[in-house]
Amino acid sequence: MKTVQRFDPLFGAAGAVLFLASVLGFGAVLPGYLPLGHPVALLGATGIPHAVAFDLLGFVLPGLLAVVVALRLLARVPVTAPWTMRVGGQMLVLSGLAFAAMGVLPLDPTDIESPASQYHASAWMVWVLAFVPGALMSGFAARRLPGWGRLAALHVAAGLAVLVGAFVLQAVIPAPVAQRLAFVAWVVWLAAALPVASKVRHG
C-alpha cells in the first residue's frame, strides 16, 4: 500500500499534462483550428487528422487516470466519514469513465445532430453531471472531518468552477471558451487532489 501511495501524486499530474499537451499540441498542427473558437472535441472528431491519437491521449488516458485518482481518494476516506463522501467519490469515478468515453465516442463534425455527435455530447454531459455533485458532496462532507479543510476546499472550488464553466458562462461568453474554463478547473483538481490528500492530518 505504501508503495502505491508514493506514486499517488503522479497519477493526476500525468493525466493533466496529457490533456493539456494534447489540446495545445494537436490544436497547433491542425490547419484552421482556433483555440478559442472551436471546441476541444473537434481535435478528436471523425475525419480530422490525428483524431485517434488525440482521443487516446487527450480523453481516454486522462479519463482513466482520473478514475485512478478518484479510487485512491476513496481509499483514503475514513470509516467515520459521512456516507455522502463515499457516494461523492463514486460519482468522481463515474466522471472519469465518462471523460474517457468522450474519446471512445468521437464527435461527427459534419452532422452535429448525428447519433455519433449525440453520443459524444451525452458522454460530456455525464462527465459534468457526475463530477459536479461528486466534487461538491465530497467537499462538503470532508469539511466535517478534522484536518480535511484544504481537500474540501479544492473539491468545492473545482465542482463550482466546472458547473459555472459548463452551464452558466456559456450564456455570456463563447461556448468553446466557457468549455475550456470547465476543463481547466477539472485539470487543476486532477493534478492537485492526491497531493493535497497526502497532506491530510488525521485526528
mmCIF file of C-alpha atoms in Angstrom:
data_model
loop_
_atom_site.group_PDB
_atom_site.id
_atom_site.type_symbol
_atom_site.label_atom_id
_atom_site.label_comp_id
_atom_site.label_asym_id
_atom_site.label_seq_id
_atom_site.Cartn_x
_atom_site.Cartn_y
_atom_site.Cartn_z
ATOM 1 C CA MET A 1 0.000 0.000 0.000
ATOM 2 C CA LYS A 2 2.751 2.468 0.910
ATOM 3 C CA THR A 3 4.487 1.702 -2.394
ATOM 4 C CA VAL A 4 1.341 2.645 -4.311
ATOM 5 C CA GLN A 5 0.884 5.815 -2.251
ATOM 6 C CA ARG A 6 4.321 7.043 -3.267
ATOM 7 C CA PHE A 7 3.073 7.212 -6.857
ATOM 8 C CA ASP A 8 -0.223 8.924 -5.988
ATOM 9 C CA PRO A 9 0.889 12.447 -6.986
ATOM 10 C CA LEU A 10 1.957 11.170 -10.410
ATOM 11 C CA PHE A 11 -1.430 9.808 -11.476
ATOM 12 C CA GLY A 12 -3.267 13.103 -11.596
ATOM 13 C CA ALA A 13 -0.267 15.069 -12.815
ATOM 14 C CA ALA A 14 0.190 12.672 -15.729
ATOM 15 C CA GLY A 15 -3.468 12.967 -16.691
ATOM 16 C CA ALA A 16 -3.389 16.752 -16.501
ATOM 17 C CA VAL A 17 -0.220 17.017 -18.585
ATOM 18 C CA LEU A 18 -1.551 14.584 -21.189
ATOM 19 C CA PHE A 19 -4.764 16.534 -21.618
ATOM 20 C CA LEU A 20 -3.187 19.983 -21.755
ATOM 21 C CA ALA A 21 -0.332 18.890 -24.039
ATOM 22 C CA SER A 22 -2.773 17.149 -26.372
ATOM 23 C CA VAL A 23 -5.087 20.151 -26.645
ATOM 24 C CA LEU A 24 -2.193 22.541 -27.259
ATOM 25 C CA GLY A 25 -0.140 20.247 -29.474
ATOM 26 C CA PHE A 26 -2.835 18.794 -31.710
ATOM 27 C CA GLY A 27 -4.547 22.182 -31.917
ATOM 28 C CA ALA A 28 -1.322 23.810 -33.099
ATOM 29 C CA VAL A 29 -0.852 21.387 -36.001
ATOM 30 C CA LEU A 30 -4.476 21.313 -37.196
ATOM 31 C CA PRO A 31 -4.881 23.850 -40.025
ATOM 32 C CA GLY A 32 -7.551 26.422 -39.341
ATOM 33 C CA TYR A 33 -8.144 25.337 -35.757
ATOM 34 C CA LEU A 34 -8.966 28.275 -33.490
ATOM 35 C CA PRO A 35 -8.001 27.573 -29.853
ATOM 36 C CA LEU A 36 -10.738 29.856 -28.517
ATOM 37 C CA GLY A 37 -13.186 29.432 -31.378
ATOM 38 C CA HIS A 38 -13.516 25.676 -31.809
ATOM 39 C CA PRO A 39 -14.484 23.058 -29.225
ATOM 40 C CA VAL A 40 -11.820 20.754 -27.844
ATOM 41 C CA ALA A 41 -13.770 17.761 -29.154
ATOM 42 C CA LEU A 42 -13.110 18.864 -32.748
ATOM 43 C CA LEU A 43 -9.495 17.687 -32.358
ATOM 44 C CA GLY A 44 -10.757 14.112 -31.941
ATOM 45 C CA ALA A 45 -13.689 14.292 -34.330
ATOM 46 C CA THR A 46 -14.221 11.711 -37.064
ATOM 47 C CA GLY A 47 -12.201 12.511 -40.199
ATOM 48 C CA ILE A 48 -9.891 15.035 -38.529
ATOM 49 C CA PRO A 49 -6.139 14.349 -38.963
ATOM 50 C CA HIS A 50 -4.609 12.562 -35.958
ATOM 51 C CA ALA A 51 -8.055 12.305 -34.320
ATOM 52 C CA VAL A 52 -7.468 8.789 -32.996
ATOM 53 C CA ALA A 53 -4.215 9.842 -31.345
ATOM 54 C CA PHE A 54 -5.888 12.857 -29.747
ATOM 55 C CA ASP A 55 -8.816 10.791 -28.497
ATOM 56 C CA LEU A 56 -6.410 8.361 -26.851
ATOM 57 C CA LEU A 57 -4.015 10.921 -25.371
ATOM 58 C CA GLY A 58 -6.461 13.737 -24.716
ATOM 59 C CA PHE A 59 -9.549 11.922 -23.498
ATOM 60 C CA VAL A 60 -9.131 8.208 -22.835
ATOM 61 C CA LEU A 61 -5.882 8.158 -20.861
ATOM 62 C CA PRO A 62 -6.607 11.307 -18.801
ATOM 63 C CA GLY A 63 -10.069 9.927 -18.049
ATOM 64 C CA LEU A 64 -8.700 6.600 -16.884
ATOM 65 C CA LEU A 65 -6.099 8.352 -14.763
ATOM 66 C CA ALA A 66 -8.919 10.410 -13.247
ATOM 67 C CA VAL A 67 -10.597 7.118 -12.334
ATOM 68 C CA VAL A 68 -7.393 6.057 -10.572
ATOM 69 C CA VAL A 69 -7.279 9.387 -8.702
ATOM 70 C CA ALA A 70 -10.902 9.003 -7.596
ATOM 71 C CA LEU A 71 -10.315 5.428 -6.440
ATOM 72 C CA ARG A 72 -7.217 6.457 -4.495
ATOM 73 C CA LEU A 73 -9.241 9.243 -2.854
ATOM 74 C CA LEU A 74 -11.953 6.736 -1.954
ATOM 75 C CA ALA A 75 -9.334 4.518 -0.353
ATOM 76 C CA ARG A 76 -8.401 7.395 1.961
ATOM 77 C CA VAL A 77 -11.943 8.033 3.207
ATOM 78 C CA PRO A 78 -12.042 7.200 6.929
ATOM 79 C CA VAL A 79 -14.728 4.905 8.282
ATOM 80 C CA THR A 80 -16.084 7.816 10.342
ATOM 81 C CA ALA A 81 -16.732 9.961 7.246
ATOM 82 C CA PRO A 82 -20.306 10.837 6.236
ATOM 83 C CA TRP A 83 -21.837 8.494 3.680
ATOM 84 C CA THR A 84 -22.059 11.389 1.208
ATOM 85 C CA MET A 85 -18.271 11.409 0.957
ATOM 86 C CA ARG A 86 -18.231 7.845 -0.352
ATOM 87 C CA VAL A 87 -21.094 8.485 -2.751
ATOM 88 C CA GLY A 88 -19.305 11.612 -3.961
ATOM 89 C CA GLY A 89 -16.147 9.590 -4.519
ATOM 90 C CA GLN A 90 -18.078 7.028 -6.541
ATOM 91 C CA MET A 91 -19.509 9.797 -8.709
ATOM 92 C CA LEU A 92 -15.972 11.076 -9.315
ATOM 93 C CA VAL A 93 -15.085 7.587 -10.562
ATOM 94 C CA LEU A 94 -18.063 7.761 -12.938
ATOM 95 C CA SER A 95 -17.000 11.188 -14.175
ATOM 96 C CA GLY A 96 -13.552 9.837 -15.062
ATOM 97 C CA LEU A 97 -15.115 7.000 -17.040
ATOM 98 C CA ALA A 98 -17.340 9.481 -18.864
ATOM 99 C CA PHE A 99 -14.321 11.656 -19.701
ATOM 100 C CA ALA A 100 -12.614 8.616 -21.217
ATOM 101 C CA ALA A 101 -15.821 7.817 -23.114
ATOM 102 C CA MET A 102 -15.577 11.144 -24.933
ATOM 103 C CA GLY A 103 -12.551 9.690 -26.728
ATOM 104 C CA VAL A 104 -14.279 6.405 -27.480
ATOM 105 C CA LEU A 105 -17.348 8.242 -28.853
ATOM 106 C CA PRO A 106 -15.908 10.947 -31.118
ATOM 107 C CA LEU A 107 -17.856 13.872 -32.495
ATOM 108 C CA ASP A 108 -19.086 13.864 -36.121
ATOM 109 C CA PRO A 109 -18.084 17.340 -37.394
ATOM 110 C CA THR A 110 -20.274 17.058 -40.493
ATOM 111 C CA ASP A 111 -23.520 16.473 -38.595
ATOM 112 C CA ILE A 112 -23.922 17.790 -35.077
ATOM 113 C CA GLU A 113 -27.308 16.040 -34.834
ATOM 114 C CA SER A 114 -25.983 12.604 -35.849
ATOM 115 C CA PRO A 115 -26.063 9.695 -33.383
ATOM 116 C CA ALA A 116 -22.250 9.836 -33.094
ATOM 117 C CA SER A 117 -22.354 13.513 -32.093
ATOM 118 C CA GLN A 118 -25.200 12.876 -29.668
ATOM 119 C CA TYR A 119 -23.288 10.021 -28.033
ATOM 120 C CA HIS A 120 -20.285 12.300 -27.570
ATOM 121 C CA ALA A 121 -22.477 15.052 -26.149
ATOM 122 C CA SER A 122 -24.036 12.537 -23.762
ATOM 123 C CA ALA A 123 -20.595 11.452 -22.532
ATOM 124 C CA TRP A 124 -19.674 15.104 -21.950
ATOM 125 C CA MET A 125 -22.901 15.678 -20.040
ATOM 126 C CA VAL A 126 -22.370 12.600 -17.867
ATOM 127 C CA TRP A 127 -18.845 13.839 -17.112
ATOM 128 C CA VAL A 128 -20.201 17.186 -15.889
ATOM 129 C CA LEU A 129 -23.261 15.806 -14.091
ATOM 130 C CA ALA A 130 -21.143 13.232 -12.281
ATOM 131 C CA PHE A 131 -18.181 15.459 -11.457
ATOM 132 C CA VAL A 132 -20.035 18.494 -10.118
ATOM 133 C CA PRO A 133 -22.171 16.740 -7.480
ATOM 134 C CA GLY A 134 -19.381 14.254 -6.791
ATOM 135 C CA ALA A 135 -16.900 17.022 -6.030
ATOM 136 C CA LEU A 136 -19.412 19.041 -4.016
ATOM 137 C CA MET A 137 -20.597 16.068 -1.971
ATOM 138 C CA SER A 138 -17.011 15.025 -1.293
ATOM 139 C CA GLY A 139 -16.023 18.573 -0.394
ATOM 140 C CA PHE A 140 -18.875 19.413 1.943
ATOM 141 C CA ALA A 141 -18.548 16.049 3.667
ATOM 142 C CA ALA A 142 -14.766 16.488 4.056
ATOM 143 C CA ARG A 143 -15.331 19.839 5.785
ATOM 144 C CA ARG A 144 -16.788 17.904 8.708
ATOM 145 C CA LEU A 145 -13.556 15.950 9.222
ATOM 146 C CA PRO A 146 -10.653 17.406 11.230
ATOM 147 C CA GLY A 147 -7.657 18.172 9.037
ATOM 148 C CA TRP A 148 -9.507 17.813 5.708
ATOM 149 C CA GLY A 149 -10.088 21.539 5.122
ATOM 150 C CA ARG A 150 -7.770 22.006 2.135
ATOM 151 C CA LEU A 151 -9.034 18.959 0.284
ATOM 152 C CA ALA A 152 -12.612 20.021 0.990
ATOM 153 C CA ALA A 153 -11.913 23.484 -0.423
ATOM 154 C CA LEU A 154 -10.334 22.000 -3.548
ATOM 155 C CA HIS A 155 -13.337 19.741 -4.174
ATOM 156 C CA VAL A 156 -15.874 22.509 -3.674
ATOM 157 C CA ALA A 157 -13.963 25.068 -5.765
ATOM 158 C CA ALA A 158 -13.461 22.611 -8.632
ATOM 159 C CA GLY A 159 -17.078 21.475 -8.563
ATOM 160 C CA LEU A 160 -18.410 25.036 -8.656
ATOM 161 C CA ALA A 161 -15.934 26.102 -11.353
ATOM 162 C CA VAL A 162 -16.872 23.202 -13.634
ATOM 163 C CA LEU A 163 -20.555 23.964 -13.036
ATOM 164 C CA VAL A 164 -20.100 27.626 -13.957
ATOM 165 C CA GLY A 165 -17.937 26.858 -16.993
ATOM 166 C CA ALA A 166 -20.203 24.122 -18.308
ATOM 167 C CA PHE A 167 -23.544 25.898 -17.881
ATOM 168 C CA VAL A 168 -23.508 29.485 -16.608
ATOM 169 C CA LEU A 169 -20.769 31.168 -18.642
ATOM 170 C CA GLN A 170 -21.989 29.804 -21.973
ATOM 171 C CA ALA A 171 -24.777 32.389 -21.784
ATOM 172 C CA VAL A 172 -22.344 35.320 -21.720
ATOM 173 C CA ILE A 173 -19.147 34.172 -23.486
ATOM 174 C CA PRO A 174 -18.466 31.893 -26.477
ATOM 175 C CA ALA A 175 -19.196 28.252 -25.670
ATOM 176 C CA PRO A 176 -15.681 26.985 -26.591
ATOM 177 C CA VAL A 177 -14.140 29.445 -24.108
ATOM 178 C CA ALA A 178 -16.572 28.506 -21.338
ATOM 179 C CA GLN A 179 -15.949 24.824 -22.019
ATOM 180 C CA ARG A 180 -12.209 25.333 -21.720
ATOM 181 C CA LEU A 181 -12.659 27.012 -18.346
ATOM 182 C CA ALA A 182 -14.560 23.942 -17.162
ATOM 183 C CA PHE A 183 -11.769 21.709 -18.449
ATOM 184 C CA VAL A 184 -9.105 23.841 -16.749
ATOM 185 C CA ALA A 185 -10.930 23.604 -13.427
ATOM 186 C CA TRP A 186 -11.104 19.824 -13.798
ATOM 187 C CA VAL A 187 -7.422 19.614 -14.734
ATOM 188 C CA VAL A 188 -6.441 21.607 -11.636
ATOM 189 C CA TRP A 189 -8.492 19.243 -9.477
ATOM 190 C CA LEU A 190 -6.976 16.222 -11.239
ATOM 191 C CA ALA A 191 -3.406 17.379 -10.676
ATOM 192 C CA ALA A 192 -3.889 18.634 -7.104
ATOM 193 C CA ALA A 193 -6.329 16.208 -5.456
ATOM 194 C CA LEU A 194 -3.936 13.438 -4.426
ATOM 195 C CA PRO A 195 -1.036 15.729 -3.446
ATOM 196 C CA VAL A 196 -3.436 17.682 -1.205
ATOM 197 C CA ALA A 197 -4.935 14.454 0.147
ATOM 198 C CA SER A 198 -1.472 13.210 1.054
ATOM 199 C CA LYS A 199 -1.106 16.151 3.455
ATOM 200 C CA VAL A 200 -4.358 15.488 5.288
ATOM 201 C CA ARG A 201 -3.842 15.343 9.034
ATOM 202 C CA HIS A 202 -5.927 12.641 10.587
ATOM 203 C CA GLY A 203 -7.186 13.117 14.043
#
